[in-house]
Amino acid sequence: DLMVVRSAIESSLTIDNLSVGPTNCYIAEGCLTGYGTRRLIRFTTHIKNIGNQDYFIGAPSTVGNQFTYDACHGHWHYVGYAEYLLYDQNYQPVEAGYKNGFCVLDLECSGGGMAKFGCSNMGITAGCGDIYSSGLDCQWIDITDVDTGKYTLVVRVNWDRSPDRLGHYESTYDNNWAQVCLRIY
């Protein structure tokens, strides 16, 4: 049972600028919508496993269609792990990039679990969580071409409801997302 921690998003929201040249991987990976100086909203994503069993992914090289290899950065991306969506006040989606999972691991175990997963054998132990800090690459939405106004940022995990590598499905998907309202001006 994976859960997105809303308070991690809210407490970490910041505005940043990033200069992007034509040889940068961010465009190919879908993290940015254009070149030049980009205006970003950065935030932290914290995904906890609050279920009673581990969410096991395994090694990227042995998992098949759950991973895609990114030759630009030279590492694997876990498909369907986290998605960042931006909606305008009429609930219409706004193109703003997305997040590729590149290392799903136990970074905190405040729920009583004992960390056992890392980048070479991925997963989230029951009672542990994975954290993508706001300072990481692609841990943002690109708002350079977004008009001023009120928006809703939605962060989703396992939105395609894929089972883990052992064929286990989550017990509920009701907590696989969190949303934060923001105003861009």
PDB file of N, CA, C and O in Angstrom, residues 11-84:
ATOM      1  N   SER A  11       5.701  21.427   2.174  1.00  0.00           N
ATOM      2  CA  SER A  11       6.779  22.078   2.928  1.00  0.00           C
ATOM      3  C   SER A  11       8.026  22.340   2.089  1.00  0.00           C
ATOM      4  O   SER A  11       8.927  23.051   2.542  1.00  0.00           O
ATOM      5  N   SER A  12       8.081  21.807   0.890  1.00  0.00           N
ATOM      6  CA  SER A  12       9.310  21.931   0.099  1.00  0.00           C
ATOM      7  C   SER A  12       9.156  22.760  -1.166  1.00  0.00           C
ATOM      8  O   SER A  12      10.131  22.945  -1.900  1.00  0.00           O
ATOM      9  N   LEU A  13       7.973  23.267  -1.466  1.00  0.00           N
ATOM     10  CA  LEU A  13       7.742  24.018  -2.703  1.00  0.00           C
ATOM     11  C   LEU A  13       8.651  25.247  -2.794  1.00  0.00           C
ATOM     12  O   LEU A  13       8.672  26.073  -1.884  1.00  0.00           O
ATOM     13  N   THR A  14       9.398  25.352  -3.893  1.00  0.00           N
ATOM     14  CA  THR A  14      10.242  26.522  -4.150  1.00  0.00           C
ATOM     15  C   THR A  14      10.253  26.813  -5.648  1.00  0.00           C
ATOM     16  O   THR A  14      10.022  25.929  -6.465  1.00  0.00           O
ATOM     17  N   ILE A  15      10.551  28.071  -5.985  1.00  0.00           N
ATOM     18  CA  ILE A  15      10.708  28.493  -7.381  1.00  0.00           C
ATOM     19  C   ILE A  15      12.202  28.515  -7.691  1.00  0.00           C
ATOM     20  O   ILE A  15      13.017  28.917  -6.864  1.00  0.00           O
ATOM     21  N   ASP A  16      12.560  28.077  -8.886  1.00  0.00           N
ATOM     22  CA  ASP A  16      13.967  28.032  -9.283  1.00  0.00           C
ATOM     23  C   ASP A  16      14.047  28.288 -10.782  1.00  0.00           C
ATOM     24  O   ASP A  16      13.058  28.146 -11.507  1.00  0.00           O
ATOM     25  N   ASN A  17      15.222  28.689 -11.248  1.00  0.00           N
ATOM     26  CA  ASN A  17      15.493  28.844 -12.676  1.00  0.00           C
ATOM     27  C   ASN A  17      16.613  27.896 -13.065  1.00  0.00           C
ATOM     28  O   ASN A  17      17.525  27.638 -12.274  1.00  0.00           O
ATOM     29  N   LEU A  18      16.540  27.387 -14.284  1.00  0.00           N
ATOM     30  CA  LEU A  18      17.534  26.446 -14.786  1.00  0.00           C
ATOM     31  C   LEU A  18      17.810  26.767 -16.242  1.00  0.00           C
ATOM     32  O   LEU A  18      16.866  26.913 -17.032  1.00  0.00           O
ATOM     33  N   SER A  19      19.098  26.887 -16.613  1.00  0.00           N
ATOM     34  CA  SER A  19      19.472  27.117 -18.010  1.00  0.00           C
ATOM     35  C   SER A  19      19.742  25.777 -18.672  1.00  0.00           C
ATOM     36  O   SER A  19      20.507  24.966 -18.164  1.00  0.00           O
ATOM     37  N   VAL A  20      19.106  25.568 -19.828  1.00  0.00           N
ATOM     38  CA  VAL A  20      19.177  24.275 -20.503  1.00  0.00           C
ATOM     39  C   VAL A  20      19.647  24.471 -21.935  1.00  0.00           C
ATOM     40  O   VAL A  20      19.040  25.227 -22.699  1.00  0.00           O
ATOM     41  N   GLY A  21      20.734  23.773 -22.296  1.00  0.00           N
ATOM     42  CA  GLY A  21      21.260  23.815 -23.655  1.00  0.00           C
ATOM     43  C   GLY A  21      20.749  22.655 -24.487  1.00  0.00           C
ATOM     44  O   GLY A  21      20.120  21.729 -23.970  1.00  0.00           O
ATOM     45  N   PRO A  22      21.026  22.673 -25.783  1.00  0.00           N
ATOM     46  CA  PRO A  22      20.494  21.648 -26.691  1.00  0.00           C
ATOM     47  C   PRO A  22      21.048  20.243 -26.461  1.00  0.00           C
ATOM     48  O   PRO A  22      20.486  19.283 -26.967  1.00  0.00           O
ATOM     49  N   THR A  23      22.110  20.083 -25.698  1.00  0.00           N
ATOM     50  CA  THR A  23      22.653  18.743 -25.451  1.00  0.00           C
ATOM     51  C   THR A  23      22.172  18.164 -24.128  1.00  0.00           C
ATOM     52  O   THR A  23      22.589  17.087 -23.743  1.00  0.00           O
ATOM     53  N   ASN A  24      21.282  18.845 -23.448  1.00  0.00           N
ATOM     54  CA  ASN A  24      20.821  18.393 -22.147  1.00  0.00           C
ATOM     55  C   ASN A  24      19.796  17.269 -22.272  1.00  0.00           C
ATOM     56  O   ASN A  24      18.977  17.263 -23.176  1.00  0.00           O
ATOM     57  N   CYS A  25      19.816  16.340 -21.328  1.00  0.00           N
ATOM     58  CA  CYS A  25      18.918  15.178 -21.334  1.00  0.00           C
ATOM     59  C   CYS A  25      17.507  15.509 -20.861  1.00  0.00           C
ATOM     60  O   CYS A  25      16.598  14.699 -21.057  1.00  0.00           O
ATOM     61  N   TYR A  26      17.296  16.628 -20.233  1.00  0.00           N
ATOM     62  CA  TYR A  26      16.000  16.923 -19.628  1.00  0.00           C
ATOM     63  C   TYR A  26      14.840  16.920 -20.624  1.00  0.00           C
ATOM     64  O   TYR A  26      13.733  16.523 -20.289  1.00  0.00           O
ATOM     65  N   ILE A  27      15.076  17.374 -21.842  1.00  0.00           N
ATOM     66  CA  ILE A  27      14.023  17.406 -22.853  1.00  0.00           C
ATOM     67  C   ILE A  27      13.677  15.974 -23.269  1.00  0.00           C
ATOM     68  O   ILE A  27      12.506  15.591 -23.309  1.00  0.00           O
ATOM     69  N   ALA A  28      14.703  15.176 -23.576  1.00  0.00           N
ATOM     70  CA  ALA A  28      14.481  13.790 -24.003  1.00  0.00           C
ATOM     71  C   ALA A  28      13.768  12.975 -22.933  1.00  0.00           C
ATOM     72  O   ALA A  28      12.960  12.099 -23.243  1.00  0.00           O
ATOM     73  N   GLU A  29      14.033  13.262 -21.671  1.00  0.00           N
ATOM     74  CA  GLU A  29      13.425  12.517 -20.578  1.00  0.00           C
ATOM     75  C   GLU A  29      12.045  13.047 -20.203  1.00  0.00           C
ATOM     76  O   GLU A  29      11.367  12.456 -19.375  1.00  0.00           O
ATOM     77  N   GLY A  30      11.626  14.166 -20.783  1.00  0.00           N
ATOM     78  CA  GLY A  30      10.305  14.705 -20.504  1.00  0.00           C
ATOM     79  C   GLY A  30      10.229  15.562 -19.254  1.00  0.00           C
ATOM     80  O   GLY A  30       9.143  15.904 -18.801  1.00  0.00           O
ATOM     81  N   CYS A  31      11.378  15.934 -18.679  1.00  0.00           N
ATOM     82  CA  CYS A  31      11.394  16.739 -17.456  1.00  0.00           C
ATOM     83  C   CYS A  31      11.165  18.222 -17.726  1.00  0.00           C
ATOM     84  O   CYS A  31      10.764  18.952 -16.823  1.00  0.00           O
ATOM     85  N   LEU A  32      11.477  18.668 -18.937  1.00  0.00           N
ATOM     86  CA  LEU A  32      11.298  20.068 -19.316  1.00  0.00           C
ATOM     87  C   LEU A  32      10.566  20.136 -20.647  1.00  0.00           C
ATOM     88  O   LEU A  32      10.626  19.198 -21.445  1.00  0.00           O
ATOM     89  N   THR A  33       9.933  21.260 -20.888  1.00  0.00           N
ATOM     90  CA  THR A  33       9.170  21.418 -22.120  1.00  0.00           C
ATOM     91  C   THR A  33       9.868  22.307 -23.148  1.00  0.00           C
ATOM     92  O   THR A  33       9.293  22.593 -24.187  1.00  0.00           O
ATOM     93  N   GLY A  34      11.110  22.744 -22.875  1.00  0.00           N
ATOM     94  CA  GLY A  34      11.833  23.568 -23.835  1.00  0.00           C
ATOM     95  C   GLY A  34      13.240  23.903 -23.364  1.00  0.00           C
ATOM     96  O   GLY A  34      13.620  23.591 -22.239  1.00  0.00           O
ATOM     97  N   TYR A  35      14.010  24.536 -24.252  1.00  0.00           N
ATOM     98  CA  TYR A  35      15.392  24.937 -23.963  1.00  0.00           C
ATOM     99  C   TYR A  35      15.442  26.379 -23.474  1.00  0.00           C
ATOM    100  O   TYR A  35      14.446  27.078 -23.465  1.00  0.00           O
ATOM    101  N   GLY A  36      16.647  26.808 -23.075  1.00  0.00           N
ATOM    102  CA  GLY A  36      16.842  28.164 -22.583  1.00  0.00           C
ATOM    103  C   GLY A  36      16.684  28.203 -21.075  1.00  0.00           C
ATOM    104  O   GLY A  36      16.806  27.198 -20.389  1.00  0.00           O
ATOM    105  N   THR A  37      16.420  29.389 -20.534  1.00  0.00           N
ATOM    106  CA  THR A  37      16.210  29.514 -19.091  1.00  0.00           C
ATOM    107  C   THR A  37      14.781  29.102 -18.774  1.00  0.00           C
ATOM    108  O   THR A  37      13.830  29.659 -19.308  1.00  0.00           O
ATOM    109  N   ARG A  38      14.654  28.106 -17.914  1.00  0.00           N
ATOM    110  CA  ARG A  38      13.352  27.545 -17.562  1.00  0.00           C
ATOM    111  C   ARG A  38      13.008  27.924 -16.128  1.00  0.00           C
ATOM    112  O   ARG A  38      13.868  27.948 -15.251  1.00  0.00           O
ATOM    113  N   ARG A  39      11.739  28.221 -15.890  1.00  0.00           N
ATOM    114  CA  ARG A  39      11.233  28.526 -14.550  1.00  0.00           C
ATOM    115  C   ARG A  39      10.592  27.253 -14.004  1.00  0.00           C
ATOM    116  O   ARG A  39       9.735  26.647 -14.666  1.00  0.00           O
ATOM    117  N   LEU A  40      11.004  26.862 -12.822  1.00  0.00           N
ATOM    118  CA  LEU A  40      10.591  25.586 -12.245  1.00  0.00           C
ATOM    119  C   LEU A  40       9.942  25.759 -10.879  1.00  0.00           C
ATOM    120  O   LEU A  40      10.294  26.661 -10.132  1.00  0.00           O
ATOM    121  N   ILE A  41       9.037  24.852 -10.556  1.00  0.00           N
ATOM    122  CA  ILE A  41       8.585  24.681  -9.178  1.00  0.00           C
ATOM    123  C   ILE A  41       9.170  23.354  -8.722  1.00  0.00           C
ATOM    124  O   ILE A  41       8.855  22.297  -9.273  1.00  0.00           O
ATOM    125  N   ARG A  42      10.064  23.437  -7.741  1.00  0.00           N
ATOM    126  CA  ARG A  42      10.700  22.245  -7.184  1.00  0.00           C
ATOM    127  C   ARG A  42       9.934  21.795  -5.942  1.00  0.00           C
ATOM    128  O   ARG A  42       9.385  22.610  -5.219  1.00  0.00           O
ATOM    129  N   PHE A  43       9.962  20.495  -5.674  1.00  0.00           N
ATOM    130  CA  PHE A  43       9.306  19.954  -4.487  1.00  0.00           C
ATOM    131  C   PHE A  43       9.847  18.563  -4.198  1.00  0.00           C
ATOM    132  O   PHE A  43      10.410  17.894  -5.069  1.00  0.00           O
ATOM    133  N   THR A  44       9.686  18.137  -2.986  1.00  0.00           N
ATOM    134  CA  THR A  44      10.106  16.802  -2.553  1.00  0.00           C
ATOM    135  C   THR A  44       8.928  15.841  -2.673  1.00  0.00           C
ATOM    136  O   THR A  44       7.793  16.205  -2.375  1.00  0.00           O
ATOM    137  N   THR A  45       9.209  14.636  -3.124  1.00  0.00           N
ATOM    138  CA  THR A  45       8.209  13.573  -3.178  1.00  0.00           C
ATOM    139  C   THR A  45       8.625  12.476  -2.204  1.00  0.00           C
ATOM    140  O   THR A  45       9.729  11.950  -2.297  1.00  0.00           O
ATOM    141  N   HIS A  46       7.730  12.177  -1.265  1.00  0.00           N
ATOM    142  CA  HIS A  46       7.964  11.124  -0.267  1.00  0.00           C
ATOM    143  C   HIS A  46       6.886  10.065  -0.466  1.00  0.00           C
ATOM    144  O   HIS A  46       5.703  10.363  -0.351  1.00  0.00           O
ATOM    145  N   ILE A  47       7.314   8.859  -0.785  1.00  0.00           N
ATOM    146  CA  ILE A  47       6.382   7.750  -1.010  1.00  0.00           C
ATOM    147  C   ILE A  47       6.639   6.700   0.052  1.00  0.00           C
ATOM    148  O   ILE A  47       7.752   6.167   0.158  1.00  0.00           O
ATOM    149  N   LYS A  48       5.616   6.421   0.854  1.00  0.00           N
ATOM    150  CA  LYS A  48       5.724   5.460   1.952  1.00  0.00           C
ATOM    151  C   LYS A  48       4.976   4.179   1.603  1.00  0.00           C
ATOM    152  O   LYS A  48       3.960   4.211   0.924  1.00  0.00           O
ATOM    153  N   ASN A  49       5.504   3.070   2.111  1.00  0.00           N
ATOM    154  CA  ASN A  49       4.805   1.795   2.038  1.00  0.00           C
ATOM    155  C   ASN A  49       4.157   1.575   3.398  1.00  0.00           C
ATOM    156  O   ASN A  49       4.825   1.212   4.368  1.00  0.00           O
ATOM    157  N   ILE A  50       2.852   1.830   3.475  1.00  0.00           N
ATOM    158  CA  ILE A  50       2.145   1.680   4.751  1.00  0.00           C
ATOM    159  C   ILE A  50       1.401   0.346   4.820  1.00  0.00           C
ATOM    160  O   ILE A  50       0.604   0.116   5.723  1.00  0.00           O
ATOM    161  N   GLY A  51       1.673  -0.524   3.866  1.00  0.00           N
ATOM    162  CA  GLY A  51       1.041  -1.837   3.830  1.00  0.00           C
ATOM    163  C   GLY A  51       1.741  -2.828   4.745  1.00  0.00           C
ATOM    164  O   GLY A  51       2.668  -2.492   5.479  1.00  0.00           O
ATOM    165  N   ASN A  52       1.315  -4.079   4.653  1.00  0.00           N
ATOM    166  CA  ASN A  52       1.890  -5.115   5.513  1.00  0.00           C
ATOM    167  C   ASN A  52       2.857  -6.033   4.776  1.00  0.00           C
ATOM    168  O   ASN A  52       3.298  -7.039   5.328  1.00  0.00           O
ATOM    169  N   GLN A  53       3.183  -5.710   3.513  1.00  0.00           N
ATOM    170  CA  GLN A  53       4.212  -6.470   2.805  1.00  0.00           C
ATOM    171  C   GLN A  53       5.050  -5.528   1.958  1.00  0.00           C
ATOM    172  O   GLN A  53       4.632  -4.422   1.645  1.00  0.00           O
ATOM    173  N   ASP A  54       6.233  -5.984   1.616  1.00  0.00           N
ATOM    174  CA  ASP A  54       7.163  -5.172   0.834  1.00  0.00           C
ATOM    175  C   ASP A  54       6.636  -4.951  -0.585  1.00  0.00           C
ATOM    176  O   ASP A  54       5.916  -5.791  -1.133  1.00  0.00           O
ATOM    177  N   TYR A  55       7.011  -3.813  -1.158  1.00  0.00           N
ATOM    178  CA  TYR A  55       6.761  -3.531  -2.566  1.00  0.00           C
ATOM    179  C   TYR A  55       8.072  -3.846  -3.267  1.00  0.00           C
ATOM    180  O   TYR A  55       9.019  -3.059  -3.245  1.00  0.00           O
ATOM    181  N   PHE A  56       8.167  -5.019  -3.862  1.00  0.00           N
ATOM    182  CA  PHE A  56       9.419  -5.531  -4.422  1.00  0.00           C
ATOM    183  C   PHE A  56       9.486  -5.277  -5.922  1.00  0.00           C
ATOM    184  O   PHE A  56       8.560  -5.620  -6.655  1.00  0.00           O
ATOM    185  N   ILE A  57      10.581  -4.669  -6.363  1.00  0.00           N
ATOM    186  CA  ILE A  57      10.794  -4.378  -7.782  1.00  0.00           C
ATOM    187  C   ILE A  57      11.916  -5.235  -8.352  1.00  0.00           C
ATOM    188  O   ILE A  57      11.808  -5.783  -9.428  1.00  0.00           O
ATOM    189  N   GLY A  58      13.038  -5.340  -7.630  1.00  0.00           N
ATOM    190  CA  GLY A  58      14.169  -6.132  -8.087  1.00  0.00           C
ATOM    191  C   GLY A  58      15.199  -5.320  -8.835  1.00  0.00           C
ATOM    192  O   GLY A  58      15.200  -4.089  -8.816  1.00  0.00           O
ATOM    193  N   ALA A  59      16.083  -6.024  -9.520  1.00  0.00           N
ATOM    194  CA  ALA A  59      17.174  -5.393 -10.272  1.00  0.00           C
ATOM    195  C   ALA A  59      16.660  -4.926 -11.627  1.00  0.00           C
ATOM    196  O   ALA A  59      15.945  -5.662 -12.310  1.00  0.00           O
ATOM    197  N   PRO A  60      17.015  -3.702 -12.037  1.00  0.00           N
ATOM    198  CA  PRO A  60      16.523  -3.166 -13.314  1.00  0.00           C
ATOM    199  C   PRO A  60      16.826  -4.053 -14.511  1.00  0.00           C
ATOM    200  O   PRO A  60      15.990  -4.188 -15.400  1.00  0.00           O
ATOM    201  N   SER A  61      17.968  -4.675 -14.549  1.00  0.00           N
ATOM    202  CA  SER A  61      18.356  -5.464 -15.719  1.00  0.00           C
ATOM    203  C   SER A  61      17.570  -6.764 -15.844  1.00  0.00           C
ATOM    204  O   SER A  61      17.616  -7.417 -16.882  1.00  0.00           O
ATOM    205  N   THR A  62      16.814  -7.156 -14.822  1.00  0.00           N
ATOM    206  CA  THR A  62      16.104  -8.433 -14.864  1.00  0.00           C
ATOM    207  C   THR A  62      14.585  -8.299 -14.858  1.00  0.00           C
ATOM    208  O   THR A  62      13.880  -9.286 -14.812  1.00  0.00           O
ATOM    209  N   VAL A  63      14.069  -7.082 -14.908  1.00  0.00           N
ATOM    210  CA  VAL A  63      12.645  -6.877 -14.680  1.00  0.00           C
ATOM    211  C   VAL A  63      11.808  -6.812 -15.960  1.00  0.00           C
ATOM    212  O   VAL A  63      10.611  -6.927 -15.920  1.00  0.00           O
ATOM    213  N   GLY A  64      12.394  -6.640 -17.119  1.00  0.00           N
ATOM    214  CA  GLY A  64      11.613  -6.617 -18.351  1.00  0.00           C
ATOM    215  C   GLY A  64      10.956  -5.284 -18.612  1.00  0.00           C
ATOM    216  O   GLY A  64      11.611  -4.249 -18.562  1.00  0.00           O
ATOM    217  N   ASN A  65       9.642  -5.283 -18.874  1.00  0.00           N
ATOM    218  CA  ASN A  65       8.970  -4.082 -19.354  1.00  0.00           C
ATOM    219  C   ASN A  65       8.683  -3.039 -18.279  1.00  0.00           C
ATOM    220  O   ASN A  65       8.139  -1.991 -18.587  1.00  0.00           O
ATOM    221  N   GLN A  66       9.023  -3.259 -17.027  1.00  0.00           N
ATOM    222  CA  GLN A  66       8.819  -2.237 -15.995  1.00  0.00           C
ATOM    223  C   GLN A  66       9.920  -1.174 -16.018  1.00  0.00           C
ATOM    224  O   GLN A  66       9.813  -0.161 -15.346  1.00  0.00           O
ATOM    225  N   PHE A  67      10.990  -1.406 -16.774  1.00  0.00           N
ATOM    226  CA  PHE A  67      12.094  -0.459 -16.849  1.00  0.00           C
ATOM    227  C   PHE A  67      12.398  -0.107 -18.300  1.00  0.00           C
ATOM    228  O   PHE A  67      12.230  -0.918 -19.200  1.00  0.00           O
ATOM    229  N   THR A  68      12.853   1.125 -18.497  1.00  0.00           N
ATOM    230  CA  THR A  68      13.400   1.538 -19.782  1.00  0.00           C
ATOM    231  C   THR A  68      14.791   2.089 -19.522  1.00  0.00           C
ATOM    232  O   THR A  68      15.037   2.733 -18.497  1.00  0.00           O
ATOM    233  N   TYR A  69      15.697   1.819 -20.440  1.00  0.00           N
ATOM    234  CA  TYR A  69      17.066   2.299 -20.284  1.00  0.00           C
ATOM    235  C   TYR A  69      17.197   3.677 -20.921  1.00  0.00           C
ATOM    236  O   TYR A  69      16.784   3.890 -22.059  1.00  0.00           O
ATOM    237  N   ASP A  70      17.777   4.620 -20.179  1.00  0.00           N
ATOM    238  CA  ASP A  70      17.998   5.974 -20.671  1.00  0.00           C
ATOM    239  C   ASP A  70      19.467   6.119 -21.051  1.00  0.00           C
ATOM    240  O   ASP A  70      20.326   6.241 -20.181  1.00  0.00           O
ATOM    241  N   ALA A  71      19.739   6.078 -22.330  1.00  0.00           N
ATOM    242  CA  ALA A  71      21.121   6.175 -22.811  1.00  0.00           C
ATOM    243  C   ALA A  71      21.717   7.556 -22.555  1.00  0.00           C
ATOM    244  O   ALA A  71      22.927   7.696 -22.405  1.00  0.00           O
ATOM    245  N   CYS A  72      20.887   8.588 -22.494  1.00  0.00           N
ATOM    246  CA  CYS A  72      21.378   9.944 -22.275  1.00  0.00           C
ATOM    247  C   CYS A  72      22.063  10.068 -20.913  1.00  0.00           C
ATOM    248  O   CYS A  72      23.159  10.590 -20.818  1.00  0.00           O
ATOM    249  N   HIS A  73      21.406   9.582 -19.852  1.00  0.00           N
ATOM    250  CA  HIS A  73      21.991   9.631 -18.511  1.00  0.00           C
ATOM    251  C   HIS A  73      22.699   8.337 -18.117  1.00  0.00           C
ATOM    252  O   HIS A  73      23.398   8.287 -17.115  1.00  0.00           O
ATOM    253  N   GLY A  74      22.492   7.276 -18.878  1.00  0.00           N
ATOM    254  CA  GLY A  74      23.181   6.017 -18.626  1.00  0.00           C
ATOM    255  C   GLY A  74      22.643   5.238 -17.431  1.00  0.00           C
ATOM    256  O   GLY A  74      23.406   4.583 -16.730  1.00  0.00           O
ATOM    257  N   HIS A  75      21.320   5.300 -17.192  1.00  0.00           N
ATOM    258  CA  HIS A  75      20.731   4.489 -16.122  1.00  0.00           C
ATOM    259  C   HIS A  75      19.298   4.088 -16.480  1.00  0.00           C
ATOM    260  O   HIS A  75      18.723   4.595 -17.430  1.00  0.00           O
ATOM    261  N   TRP A  76      18.763   3.165 -15.705  1.00  0.00           N
ATOM    262  CA  TRP A  76      17.412   2.660 -15.926  1.00  0.00           C
ATOM    263  C   TRP A  76      16.379   3.566 -15.267  1.00  0.00           C
ATOM    264  O   TRP A  76      16.635   4.163 -14.239  1.00  0.00           O
ATOM    265  N   HIS A  77      15.175   3.624 -15.865  1.00  0.00           N
ATOM    266  CA  HIS A  77      14.031   4.336 -15.285  1.00  0.00           C
ATOM    267  C   HIS A  77      12.918   3.328 -15.023  1.00  0.00           C
ATOM    268  O   HIS A  77      12.588   2.514 -15.882  1.00  0.00           O
ATOM    269  N   TYR A  78      12.347   3.409 -13.839  1.00  0.00           N
ATOM    270  CA  TYR A  78      11.239   2.544 -13.461  1.00  0.00           C
ATOM    271  C   TYR A  78       9.942   3.155 -13.988  1.00  0.00           C
ATOM    272  O   TYR A  78       9.555   4.249 -13.597  1.00  0.00           O
ATOM    273  N   VAL A  79       9.262   2.462 -14.864  1.00  0.00           N
ATOM    274  CA  VAL A  79       8.070   2.961 -15.539  1.00  0.00           C
ATOM    275  C   VAL A  79       6.875   2.968 -14.583  1.00  0.00           C
ATOM    276  O   VAL A  79       6.607   1.995 -13.893  1.00  0.00           O
ATOM    277  N   GLY A  80       6.147   4.084 -14.551  1.00  0.00           N
ATOM    278  CA  GLY A  80       4.912   4.160 -13.786  1.00  0.00           C
ATOM    279  C   GLY A  80       5.088   4.404 -12.303  1.00  0.00           C
ATOM    280  O   GLY A  80       4.149   4.224 -11.538  1.00  0.00           O
ATOM    281  N   TYR A  81       6.274   4.827 -11.869  1.00  0.00           N
ATOM    282  CA  TYR A  81       6.495   4.994 -10.431  1.00  0.00           C
ATOM    283  C   TYR A  81       5.849   6.266  -9.891  1.00  0.00           C
ATOM    284  O   TYR A  81       5.003   6.213  -9.022  1.00  0.00           O
ATOM    285  N   ALA A  82       6.258   7.414 -10.399  1.00  0.00           N
ATOM    286  CA  ALA A  82       5.685   8.682  -9.928  1.00  0.00           C
ATOM    287  C   ALA A  82       5.369   9.564 -11.128  1.00  0.00           C
ATOM    288  O   ALA A  82       6.095   9.561 -12.115  1.00  0.00           O
ATOM    289  N   GLU A  83       4.288  10.303 -11.007  1.00  0.00           N
ATOM    290  CA  GLU A  83       3.879  11.201 -12.073  1.00  0.00           C
ATOM    291  C   GLU A  83       3.472  12.523 -11.450  1.00  0.00           C
ATOM    292  O   GLU A  83       2.824  12.556 -10.406  1.00  0.00           O
ATOM    293  N   TYR A  84       3.863  13.617 -12.112  1.00  0.00           N
ATOM    294  CA  TYR A  84       3.530  14.953 -11.652  1.00  0.00           C
ATOM    295  C   TYR A  84       2.628  15.601 -12.678  1.00  0.00           C
ATOM    296  O   TYR A  84       2.978  15.705 -13.851  1.00  0.00           O
TER     297      TYR A  84
END
